[in-house]
Tab-separated table of C-alpha atoms and ligand atoms in Angstrom:
chain	number	residue	atom	x	y	z
A	1	MET	CA	-15.372	1.555	16.732
A	2	GLN	CA	-17.094	1.819	13.342
A	3	GLN	CA	-18.609	-1.055	11.411
A	4	LEU	CA	-19.660	-1.607	7.822
A	5	LYS	CA	-23.159	-3.127	7.218
A	6	ILE	CA	-23.523	-4.718	3.786
A	7	ILE	CA	-26.513	-6.392	2.259
A	8	GLY	CA	-24.964	-8.528	-0.558
A	9	GLY	CA	-26.156	-9.986	-3.753
A	10	GLN	CA	-26.190	-6.952	-5.948
A	11	ALA	CA	-24.184	-7.048	-9.107
A	12	LEU	CA	-22.006	-3.786	-9.043
A	13	SER	CA	-22.347	-1.633	-12.015
A	14	GLY	CA	-21.022	1.800	-13.015
A	15	GLU	CA	-17.868	3.972	-12.837
A	16	VAL	CA	-15.327	4.612	-10.081
A	17	ALA	CA	-12.547	7.085	-9.791
A	18	ILE	CA	-9.356	5.869	-8.196
A	19	SER	CA	-7.285	8.073	-5.786
A	20	GLY	CA	-3.633	8.533	-5.546
A	21	ALA	CA	-1.471	5.551	-4.410
A	22	LYS	CA	-1.075	5.150	-0.628
A	23	ASN	CA	2.255	3.319	-0.878
A	24	ALA	CA	3.623	6.125	-3.106
A	25	VAL	CA	2.544	9.314	-1.229
A	26	LEU	CA	3.986	7.978	2.110
A	27	PRO	CA	7.528	7.677	0.911
A	28	MET	CA	6.975	11.139	-0.826
A	29	LEU	CA	5.999	12.654	2.337
A	30	ALA	CA	9.085	11.277	4.039
A	31	ALA	CA	11.157	12.645	1.063
A	32	THR	CA	9.955	16.231	1.739
A	33	LEU	CA	12.310	16.114	4.785
A	34	LEU	CA	15.215	16.130	2.307
A	35	ILE	CA	14.015	19.453	0.755
A	36	GLU	CA	14.486	22.887	2.280
A	37	GLY	CA	11.723	24.597	0.199
A	38	ASP	CA	8.063	24.026	-0.352
A	39	THR	CA	6.866	20.681	-1.845
A	40	CYS	CA	3.335	20.182	-3.049
A	41	LEU	CA	1.897	16.748	-3.815
A	42	TYR	CA	-1.255	16.418	-6.051
A	43	ASN	CA	-3.759	13.474	-6.278
A	44	VAL	CA	-3.263	12.702	-2.537
A	45	ALA	CA	-5.878	10.296	-1.150
A	46	ARG	CA	-7.467	11.413	2.096
A	47	LEU	CA	-6.368	8.349	4.028
A	48	ARG	CA	-5.840	7.613	7.671
A	49	ASP	CA	-2.155	6.932	6.983
A	50	VAL	CA	-1.807	10.167	5.114
A	51	HIS	CA	-3.124	12.104	8.107
A	52	THR	CA	-0.879	10.090	10.502
A	53	PHE	CA	2.187	11.021	8.342
A	54	LEU	CA	1.374	14.666	8.245
A	55	GLN	CA	1.201	14.493	12.148
A	56	VAL	CA	4.683	12.830	12.192
A	57	LEU	CA	6.122	15.566	9.906
A	58	ASN	CA	4.403	18.441	11.939
A	59	GLU	CA	5.758	17.018	15.180
A	60	MET	CA	9.255	17.098	13.774
A	61	GLY	CA	8.712	20.809	13.174
A	62	ALA	CA	7.777	20.829	9.570
A	63	ARG	CA	4.636	22.528	8.259
A	64	ALA	CA	2.659	19.784	6.593
A	65	GLU	CA	-1.152	20.079	5.566
A	66	PHE	CA	-3.755	19.337	3.101
A	67	SER	CA	-3.775	22.607	1.071
A	68	ASP	CA	-6.781	21.420	-1.002
A	69	GLU	CA	-9.101	18.497	-1.318
A	70	ASN	CA	-6.365	16.141	-2.755
A	71	GLN	CA	-3.270	18.454	-2.459
A	72	VAL	CA	-0.674	18.301	0.372
A	73	CYS	CA	2.108	20.950	0.906
A	74	VAL	CA	5.075	20.564	3.076
A	75	ASN	CA	7.760	22.986	4.235
A	76	ALA	CA	10.555	21.154	5.900
A	77	LYS	CA	12.955	24.011	6.273
A	78	THR	CA	13.230	23.988	10.051
A	79	ILE	CA	13.065	20.435	11.675
A	80	THR	CA	13.426	20.927	15.364
A	81	ASN	CA	12.802	17.381	16.383
A	82	PRO	CA	14.204	14.667	14.256
A	83	VAL	CA	12.370	11.851	16.026
A	84	ALA	CA	9.567	9.609	15.004
A	85	PRO	CA	7.876	8.539	18.310
A	86	TYR	CA	6.675	4.932	19.227
A	87	ASP	CA	2.999	5.990	19.545
A	88	LEU	CA	2.999	7.256	15.968
A	89	VAL	CA	5.145	4.638	14.471
A	90	LYS	CA	3.275	1.753	16.041
A	91	THR	CA	0.138	2.859	14.250
A	92	MET	CA	1.912	3.215	10.875
A	93	ARG	CA	4.905	1.250	10.205
A	94	ALA	CA	5.589	3.514	7.035
A	95	SER	CA	6.969	6.110	9.524
A	96	VAL	CA	10.239	4.245	9.400
A	97	LEU	CA	10.710	5.871	5.947
A	98	VAL	CA	11.674	9.154	7.787
A	99	LEU	CA	15.040	7.483	8.800
A	100	GLY	CA	16.893	7.838	5.522
A	101	PRO	CA	15.956	11.351	4.885
A	102	LEU	CA	16.571	12.815	8.380
A	103	LEU	CA	20.050	11.107	8.417
A	104	ALA	CA	20.840	12.495	4.971
A	105	ARG	CA	19.687	15.982	5.705
A	106	PHE	CA	20.488	16.470	9.408
A	107	GLY	CA	22.959	13.694	10.208
A	108	TYR	CA	20.824	12.322	12.964
A	109	ALA	CA	17.557	10.437	13.437
A	110	LYS	CA	15.781	8.725	16.164
A	111	VAL	CA	12.984	6.559	14.906
A	112	SER	CA	11.002	3.858	16.955
A	113	LEU	CA	11.515	0.339	15.630
A	114	PRO	CA	8.206	-0.261	14.031
A	115	GLY	CA	7.768	-3.587	15.576
A	116	GLY	CA	5.606	-6.418	14.181
A	117	CYS	CA	2.059	-6.231	12.847
A	118	ALA	CA	-0.808	-8.537	12.232
A	119	ILE	CA	0.762	-9.889	8.919
A	120	GLY	CA	4.162	-10.466	10.096
A	121	ALA	CA	7.494	-9.581	11.917
A	122	ARG	CA	8.307	-6.901	9.464
A	123	PRO	CA	12.018	-6.537	10.260
A	124	VAL	CA	14.081	-3.557	9.055
A	125	ASP	CA	17.478	-5.065	8.923
A	126	GLN	CA	17.865	-4.261	5.342
A	127	HIS	CA	17.328	-0.631	6.020
A	128	ILE	CA	19.872	-0.597	8.857
A	129	LYS	CA	22.405	-2.677	6.850
A	130	GLY	CA	22.359	-0.194	3.996
A	131	LEU	CA	22.659	2.969	6.130
A	132	LYS	CA	25.602	1.351	7.974
A	133	ALA	CA	27.154	0.655	4.444
A	134	MET	CA	26.887	4.362	3.799
A	135	GLY	CA	28.583	5.207	6.975
A	136	ALA	CA	25.970	5.755	9.613
A	137	ASP	CA	26.411	4.791	13.157
A	138	ILE	CA	23.417	2.878	14.214
A	139	ALA	CA	22.332	1.799	17.743
A	140	ILE	CA	19.067	0.214	19.060
A	141	VAL	CA	18.323	2.048	22.283
A	142	GLU	CA	15.035	1.170	24.258
A	143	GLY	CA	13.266	0.203	21.146
A	144	TYR	CA	14.408	3.172	19.016
A	145	ILE	CA	16.786	3.209	16.095
A	146	GLU	CA	19.440	5.938	16.851
A	147	ALA	CA	21.279	6.917	13.709
A	148	LYS	CA	24.192	9.441	13.393
A	149	ALA	CA	26.337	10.278	10.385
A	150	SER	CA	28.431	13.412	9.828
A	151	LYS	CA	28.064	12.831	6.009
A	152	LEU	CA	26.690	9.664	4.303
A	153	LYS	CA	28.919	8.185	1.719
A	154	GLY	CA	27.922	6.484	-1.501
A	155	ALA	CA	28.141	2.704	-1.418
A	156	HIS	CA	27.431	-0.448	-3.376
A	157	ILE	CA	24.642	-2.235	-1.528
A	158	VAL	CA	23.245	-5.588	-2.484
A	159	MET	CA	19.830	-6.043	-0.638
A	160	ASP	CA	19.502	-9.528	0.869
A	161	THR	CA	15.797	-9.366	0.298
A	162	VAL	CA	13.525	-7.349	-2.126
A	163	THR	CA	12.073	-4.813	0.145
A	164	VAL	CA	9.914	-1.880	-0.854
A	165	THR	CA	10.366	0.540	1.879
A	166	GLY	CA	13.935	-0.654	2.361
A	167	THR	CA	14.757	0.416	-1.153
A	168	GLU	CA	12.963	3.771	-0.585
A	169	ASN	CA	14.751	4.428	2.522
A	170	LEU	CA	18.162	3.820	1.167
A	171	MET	CA	17.420	5.672	-2.184
A	172	MET	CA	16.502	8.699	-0.041
A	173	ALA	CA	19.420	8.437	2.000
A	174	ALA	CA	21.689	8.141	-1.020
A	175	VAL	CA	20.172	11.370	-2.702
A	176	LEU	CA	22.178	13.613	-0.575
A	177	ALA	CA	25.273	11.291	0.116
A	178	GLU	CA	28.719	12.023	-1.130
A	179	GLY	CA	29.484	10.260	-4.177
A	180	THR	CA	27.479	7.416	-5.909
A	181	THR	CA	25.355	4.581	-4.468
A	182	ILE	CA	24.262	1.473	-6.329
A	183	LEU	CA	21.358	-0.388	-4.758
A	184	ASP	CA	21.297	-3.934	-6.284
A	185	ASN	CA	18.354	-6.325	-5.800
A	186	ALA	CA	16.229	-3.243	-5.375
A	187	ALA	CA	12.309	-3.364	-5.268
A	188	ARG	CA	10.761	-2.464	-8.745
A	189	GLU	CA	7.214	-1.688	-7.522
A	190	PRO	CA	5.624	1.266	-9.295
A	191	GLU	CA	5.591	3.184	-6.133
A	192	VAL	CA	9.451	2.894	-5.815
A	193	SER	CA	9.598	4.268	-9.384
A	194	ASP	CA	7.203	7.094	-8.812
A	195	LEU	CA	9.169	8.146	-5.661
A	196	ALA	CA	12.396	8.219	-7.756
A	197	HIS	CA	10.698	10.407	-10.490
A	198	MET	CA	9.570	12.740	-7.648
A	199	LEU	CA	13.041	12.904	-6.266
A	200	ASN	CA	14.553	13.556	-9.700
A	201	GLN	CA	11.990	16.355	-10.238
A	202	MET	CA	13.354	17.954	-7.036
A	203	GLY	CA	17.022	17.698	-8.313
A	204	ALA	CA	18.119	14.185	-7.544
A	205	LYS	CA	20.225	12.062	-9.857
A	206	ILE	CA	18.577	8.678	-9.892
A	207	SER	CA	19.024	6.252	-12.864
A	208	GLY	CA	17.952	2.645	-13.454
A	209	ILE	CA	14.312	3.531	-12.414
A	210	ASP	CA	12.005	0.539	-12.956
A	211	THR	CA	14.886	-1.957	-12.720
A	212	SER	CA	16.511	-3.861	-9.859
A	213	THR	CA	19.674	-1.762	-9.981
A	214	LEU	CA	19.200	1.804	-8.868
A	215	THR	CA	22.172	4.214	-9.247
A	216	ILE	CA	21.958	7.367	-7.203
A	217	GLU	CA	24.477	10.193	-7.786
A	218	GLY	CA	24.699	12.322	-4.581
A	219	VAL	CA	23.854	15.992	-4.895
A	220	PRO	CA	24.405	18.837	-2.481
A	221	SER	CA	20.673	19.773	-1.960
A	222	LEU	CA	17.234	19.283	-3.397
A	223	HIS	CA	14.891	22.098	-4.375
A	224	GLY	CA	11.071	22.272	-3.627
A	225	GLY	CA	8.536	21.752	-6.404
A	226	GLU	CA	5.453	19.898	-7.260
A	227	TYR	CA	4.513	16.320	-8.162
A	228	SER	CA	1.386	14.208	-8.859
A	229	VAL	CA	1.092	10.850	-7.268
A	230	LEU	CA	0.452	7.881	-9.480
A	231	PRO	CA	-2.854	5.968	-9.123
A	232	ASP	CA	-3.406	3.368	-6.588
A	233	ARG	CA	-3.058	-0.027	-8.249
A	234	ILE	CA	-4.341	-1.830	-5.236
A	235	GLU	CA	-7.441	0.247	-5.043
A	236	THR	CA	-7.881	-0.381	-8.778
A	237	GLY	CA	-7.558	-4.079	-8.320
A	238	THR	CA	-9.826	-4.147	-5.356
A	239	HIS	CA	-12.727	-2.471	-7.254
A	240	LEU	CA	-12.212	-4.726	-10.282
A	241	LEU	CA	-12.420	-7.711	-8.062
A	242	ALA	CA	-15.520	-6.458	-6.253
A	243	ALA	CA	-17.162	-6.159	-9.741
A	244	ALA	CA	-15.981	-9.540	-10.723
A	245	ALA	CA	-17.151	-11.291	-7.501
A	246	THR	CA	-20.637	-9.857	-7.831
A	247	ARG	CA	-20.848	-10.808	-11.491
A	248	GLY	CA	-21.195	-7.170	-12.509
A	249	GLU	CA	-19.449	-4.704	-14.723
A	250	ILE	CA	-17.377	-1.679	-13.961
A	251	THR	CA	-15.239	1.140	-15.515
A	252	VAL	CA	-12.362	2.078	-13.262
A	253	ARG	CA	-11.087	5.699	-14.088
A	254	ASN	CA	-7.928	7.741	-13.157
A	255	THR	CA	-5.790	4.587	-13.323
A	256	ARG	CA	-3.321	2.751	-15.553
A	257	SER	CA	-3.566	-0.950	-16.595
A	258	ASP	CA	0.220	-1.256	-16.764
A	259	LEU	CA	0.255	-1.048	-12.914
A	260	LEU	CA	-1.374	-4.313	-12.362
A	261	GLU	CA	-1.140	-6.289	-15.799
A	262	VAL	CA	-0.582	-9.550	-13.900
A	263	VAL	CA	-3.956	-9.086	-11.829
A	264	LEU	CA	-5.846	-8.270	-15.224
A	265	GLU	CA	-4.390	-11.343	-16.840
A	266	LYS	CA	-5.784	-13.574	-14.026
A	267	LEU	CA	-9.184	-12.008	-14.153
A	268	GLU	CA	-9.150	-12.615	-17.975
A	269	ARG	CA	-8.379	-16.349	-17.350
A	270	ALA	CA	-11.035	-16.475	-14.807
A	271	GLY	CA	-13.573	-15.515	-17.629
A	272	CYS	CA	-13.900	-11.682	-17.130
A	273	ALA	CA	-13.901	-9.550	-20.320
A	274	ILE	CA	-11.471	-6.671	-19.771
A	275	LYS	CA	-10.817	-3.522	-21.920
A	276	ARG	CA	-7.558	-1.346	-21.270
A	277	GLY	CA	-8.026	2.237	-22.025
A	278	GLU	CA	-5.510	5.133	-21.774
A	279	ASN	CA	-6.427	6.030	-18.261
A	280	PHE	CA	-9.317	3.546	-17.389
A	281	ILE	CA	-9.985	-0.129	-17.259
A	282	TYR	CA	-13.309	-1.746	-18.171
A	283	LEU	CA	-14.374	-5.232	-16.667
A	284	ASP	CA	-17.410	-7.255	-17.466
A	285	ALA	CA	-18.191	-10.373	-15.433
A	286	ARG	CA	-21.825	-10.833	-16.395
A	287	HIS	CA	-21.779	-13.267	-19.246
A	288	LYS	CA	-19.608	-16.244	-18.481
A	289	PRO	CA	-19.285	-18.479	-15.540
A	290	LEU	CA	-16.064	-17.640	-13.717
A	291	GLN	CA	-13.175	-20.035	-12.858
A	292	ALA	CA	-11.113	-20.132	-9.788
A	293	ILE	CA	-7.600	-19.223	-10.575
A	294	SER	CA	-4.364	-20.061	-8.673
A	295	VAL	CA	-2.029	-17.234	-7.621
A	296	ARG	CA	1.529	-17.032	-6.080
A	297	THR	CA	2.400	-13.668	-4.592
A	298	ALA	CA	5.957	-12.210	-5.233
A	299	PRO	CA	7.618	-8.833	-5.813
A	300	PHE	CA	6.540	-6.566	-8.778
A	301	PRO	CA	5.812	-7.378	-11.602
A	302	ALA	CA	4.596	-10.674	-10.086
A	303	PHE	CA	1.090	-11.022	-8.357
A	304	PRO	CA	1.121	-8.419	-5.535
A	305	THR	CA	0.612	-9.568	-1.967
A	306	ASP	CA	-1.681	-6.583	-1.311
A	307	MET	CA	-4.288	-8.092	-3.734
A	308	GLN	CA	-4.044	-11.556	-2.150
A	309	ALA	CA	-6.978	-11.426	0.237
A	310	GLN	CA	-9.142	-9.817	-2.365
A	311	PHE	CA	-8.498	-12.477	-4.983
A	312	MET	CA	-9.170	-15.174	-2.435
A	313	ALA	CA	-12.506	-13.566	-1.738
A	314	PHE	CA	-13.212	-13.664	-5.486
A	315	ASN	CA	-11.886	-17.347	-5.803
A	316	THR	CA	-14.454	-18.511	-2.977
A	317	LEU	CA	-17.475	-18.111	-5.337
A	318	ALA	CA	-15.663	-19.201	-8.628
A	319	GLN	CA	-16.092	-22.537	-10.235
A	320	GLY	CA	-13.407	-25.277	-9.420
A	321	SER	CA	-10.647	-25.004	-6.945
A	322	ALA	CA	-7.433	-22.991	-6.911
A	323	THR	CA	-4.465	-22.380	-4.527
A	324	ILE	CA	-2.983	-19.043	-3.332
A	325	VAL	CA	0.639	-19.182	-2.232
A	326	GLU	CA	1.802	-16.082	-0.017
A	327	THR	CA	5.368	-15.831	-0.275
A	328	ILE	CA	5.934	-12.360	1.099
A	329	PHE	CA	4.447	-12.315	4.599
A	330	GLU	CA	4.391	-15.190	7.229
A	331	ASN	CA	0.892	-14.439	8.425
A	332	ARG	CA	-1.155	-13.021	5.806
A	333	PHE	CA	-4.111	-15.532	5.827
A	334	MET	CA	-6.097	-13.987	8.813
A	335	HIS	CA	-9.159	-13.414	6.442
A	336	VAL	CA	-9.500	-17.154	6.017
A	337	PRO	CA	-11.440	-18.068	9.212
A	338	GLU	CA	-13.473	-14.988	8.608
A	339	LEU	CA	-14.381	-15.991	4.911
A	340	ALA	CA	-15.083	-19.484	6.394
A	341	ARG	CA	-17.773	-17.900	8.615
A	342	MET	CA	-19.512	-16.761	5.395
A	343	GLY	CA	-19.472	-20.306	4.073
A	344	ALA	CA	-16.147	-20.296	2.089
A	345	ASP	CA	-14.458	-23.609	1.740
A	346	ILE	CA	-10.779	-22.888	2.248
A	347	SER	CA	-8.041	-24.975	3.739
A	348	VAL	CA	-4.541	-23.619	4.721
A	349	ASP	CA	-1.255	-25.640	4.873
A	350	GLY	CA	1.540	-23.138	5.867
A	351	GLN	CA	1.880	-20.630	3.123
A	352	ILE	CA	-0.680	-22.412	0.855
A	353	ALA	CA	-4.394	-21.736	0.843
A	354	THR	CA	-6.649	-24.056	-1.254
A	355	ILE	CA	-9.955	-22.561	-2.091
A	356	ARG	CA	-12.912	-24.759	-3.415
A	357	GLY	CA	-15.558	-22.628	-5.058
A	358	VAL	CA	-18.917	-22.855	-3.338
A	359	SER	CA	-22.439	-21.925	-4.916
A	360	LYS	CA	-23.010	-19.298	-2.403
A	361	LEU	CA	-21.733	-17.227	0.556
A	362	SER	CA	-24.017	-16.190	3.431
A	363	GLY	CA	-23.550	-12.904	5.109
A	364	ALA	CA	-22.279	-12.974	8.741
A	365	ARG	CA	-20.746	-10.821	11.232
A	366	VAL	CA	-16.884	-10.793	10.598
A	367	MET	CA	-13.723	-8.960	11.894
A	368	ALA	CA	-11.157	-6.995	9.998
A	369	THR	CA	-7.615	-7.908	10.991
A	370	ASP	CA	-5.511	-5.887	8.647
A	371	LEU	CA	-5.851	-3.523	5.885
A	372	ARG	CA	-6.044	-5.657	2.701
A	373	ALA	CA	-7.972	-8.490	4.765
A	374	SER	CA	-10.567	-6.039	5.452
A	375	ALA	CA	-10.915	-5.366	1.718
A	376	GLY	CA	-11.301	-9.087	1.023
A	377	LEU	CA	-14.088	-9.272	3.513
A	378	VAL	CA	-15.982	-6.366	1.879
A	379	ILE	CA	-15.670	-8.122	-1.472
A	380	ALA	CA	-17.046	-11.377	0.029
A	381	ALA	CA	-19.798	-9.557	1.754
A	382	LEU	CA	-20.893	-7.687	-1.460
A	383	ALA	CA	-21.093	-11.079	-3.089
A	384	ALA	CA	-22.902	-12.947	-0.320
A	385	GLU	CA	-26.528	-13.455	0.278
A	386	GLY	CA	-27.870	-11.463	3.132
A	387	GLU	CA	-26.509	-9.016	5.742
A	388	SER	CA	-22.834	-8.913	6.846
A	389	ILE	CA	-21.483	-6.614	9.609
A	390	ILE	CA	-17.653	-6.029	9.440
A	391	ASP	CA	-16.064	-4.813	12.663
A	392	ARG	CA	-12.893	-2.753	13.128
A	393	ILE	CA	-12.975	-1.085	9.694
A	394	TYR	CA	-10.358	1.476	10.975
A	395	HIS	CA	-8.059	-0.985	9.158
A	396	LEU	CA	-9.924	-0.211	6.027
A	397	ASP	CA	-9.697	3.532	6.373
A	398	ARG	CA	-5.955	3.353	6.506
A	399	GLY	CA	-5.684	2.493	2.872
A	400	TYR	CA	-8.997	3.315	1.156
A	401	ASP	CA	-10.418	6.890	0.620
A	402	ALA	CA	-14.309	6.357	1.765
A	403	MET	CA	-14.669	2.990	0.162
A	404	GLU	CA	-18.266	2.607	1.074
A	405	VAL	CA	-19.183	6.014	-0.744
A	406	LYS	CA	-17.424	4.606	-3.907
A	407	LEU	CA	-19.175	1.198	-3.728
A	408	LYS	CA	-22.434	2.730	-2.955
A	409	ALA	CA	-22.183	4.682	-6.146
A	410	LEU	CA	-21.724	1.285	-7.912
A	411	GLY	CA	-25.043	-0.009	-6.547
A	412	ALA	CA	-23.851	-1.591	-3.429
A	413	GLN	CA	-26.131	-1.697	-0.384
A	414	ILE	CA	-23.484	-0.505	2.145
A	415	GLU	CA	-23.320	1.828	5.067
A	416	ARG	CA	-20.960	2.853	7.808
A	417	LEU	CA	-22.282	2.255	11.386
A	418	GLN	CA	-21.145	3.482	14.797
A	419	GLU	CA	-20.703	0.296	16.881
A	420	ILE	CA	-23.361	0.068	19.598
A	421	SER	CA	-22.380	-3.073	21.469
B	501	LIG	C1	5.492	-2.231	1.497
B	501	LIG	O1	5.755	-2.801	2.806
B	501	LIG	C2	4.000	-1.920	1.496
B	501	LIG	N1	3.847	-0.783	2.365
B	501	LIG	C3	3.201	-3.130	1.932
B	501	LIG	O2	1.845	-2.784	1.755
B	501	LIG	C4	3.458	-4.278	0.976
B	501	LIG	O3	2.553	-5.265	1.271
B	501	LIG	C5	4.921	-4.624	0.911
B	501	LIG	O4	5.618	-3.455	0.580
B	501	LIG	C6	5.332	-5.713	-0.148
B	501	LIG	O5	4.823	-5.233	-1.350
B	501	LIG	C7	4.381	0.404	2.076
B	501	LIG	O6	4.868	0.514	0.939
B	501	LIG	C8	4.101	1.542	3.002
B	501	LIG	P1	8.823	-5.171	2.236
B	501	LIG	P2	7.250	-3.096	3.401
B	501	LIG	O7	9.986	-4.503	3.131
B	501	LIG	O8	8.269	-2.127	2.715
B	501	LIG	C9	11.113	-8.700	4.516
B	501	LIG	C10	-0.398	-2.438	2.378
B	501	LIG	O9	-1.266	-3.053	2.597
B	501	LIG	N2	12.096	-7.718	4.936
B	501	LIG	O10	8.811	-5.104	0.787
B	501	LIG	O11	7.295	-2.997	4.847
B	501	LIG	C11	9.655	-8.608	5.116
B	501	LIG	O12	9.701	-9.306	6.345
B	501	LIG	C12	0.945	-2.670	2.932
B	501	LIG	O13	-0.515	-1.255	1.776
B	501	LIG	C13	13.147	-8.141	5.585
B	501	LIG	O14	13.365	-9.279	5.829
B	501	LIG	O15	7.528	-4.653	2.851
B	501	LIG	C14	8.771	-9.216	3.924
B	501	LIG	O16	8.853	-10.668	4.203
B	501	LIG	C15	1.026	-3.927	3.782
B	501	LIG	N3	14.044	-7.205	6.038
B	501	LIG	C16	9.470	-8.849	2.625
B	501	LIG	O17	10.824	-8.475	3.055
B	501	LIG	C17	13.838	-5.757	5.755
B	501	LIG	O18	14.676	-5.017	6.245
B	501	LIG	C18	8.891	-7.747	1.928
B	501	LIG	O19	8.708	-6.726	2.824
B	501	LIG	C19	12.643	-5.397	5.149
B	501	LIG	C20	11.791	-6.352	4.716
């Protein structure tokens, strides 16, 4: 397995270009199953999860590939195998997103239950409840969701909990259903909205975008086309926090400040100077002592759970103390013991972590446990004194396109190692 070796203590400085959003391109790749023609997506990051999704689509009989550095084209005219197998789904839960499109277009889907992951049980009951409301027959057979429907019908569905992929799965299913579907208590994450815009570009009729009530008027079919994926707000926030934690300055380009306004406001309250441009964000953390800031994760537009570990890493070296409340996932504090190995002062009581700022962190050998926890460890290692080795960085590669290359260009002493021992 590969590792990252980081010599911390350098203030980051310079510019970084943000890639397309992982959590927007994955549902869009699923959405290509709704389309009989060619669909090309631009601004696609070269992520492990994207490669896995292309494999899922190709194994179904579609033709899906990178046709250029950051461009993916898919032709799903002939799907011979509407199945998402366990061995792929277990490595990428987002594969469950093929359920709605396959059911809507072919009337049949067999998708492995994703199973839990490090951060939580990750149930899909809302996905199943909504599809049943649209008339699907769904059985759980040997760990697989087997779904059948001659023709999905529009329905009024009130989601019991705000779920990003649940909203996306049902929105995609509704696009080709007979009649109109109303999704109430829908997720409003920018990636949900970007998917809706992409579907409308292909002939769908979705309204209420950016709100918690989506109305989808079913259409007979979608046509192919092109769409450019929105910038990754989590990659944006990760780089901003790396610059803040190392007391540096950074210009983050090809991004939008409206995607993560709540994170920017927290950083300003901490003492960072921030400038919001048309398609860039500038942060300067060199001139003021930085304060630890409390955070409570919740669905968009509140503080994103995918930024929780990164913000905790920042808080470990800020002045004072702060709490982080994780309300979305039941086990998303696995970075805490790893940060403690670097000298962080953090105590956890259920879903509440209390961080007391310390004057310094010391480099150590630590282990990545999940995608965003590994990003938090990178930030802490960049700010720590001395050398850190981060194991199992395949987690990082799922959601960040060559992170060490981008950080090295900002002055970080970081390199990828092939683990020897
Ligand atoms: C999406 O996961 C993201 N993944 C996650 O990003 C992100 O953390 C999460 O949304 C929350 O923002 C993708 O978009 C591919 P949820 P998702 O369904 O859709 C409960 C990353 O690091 N729930 O919004 O799986 C669930 O247990 C990843 O990029 C049900 O109870 O998350 C959780 O407590 C990690 N029943 C809450 O809802 C359901 O049917 C939110 O989960 C579905 C979800």
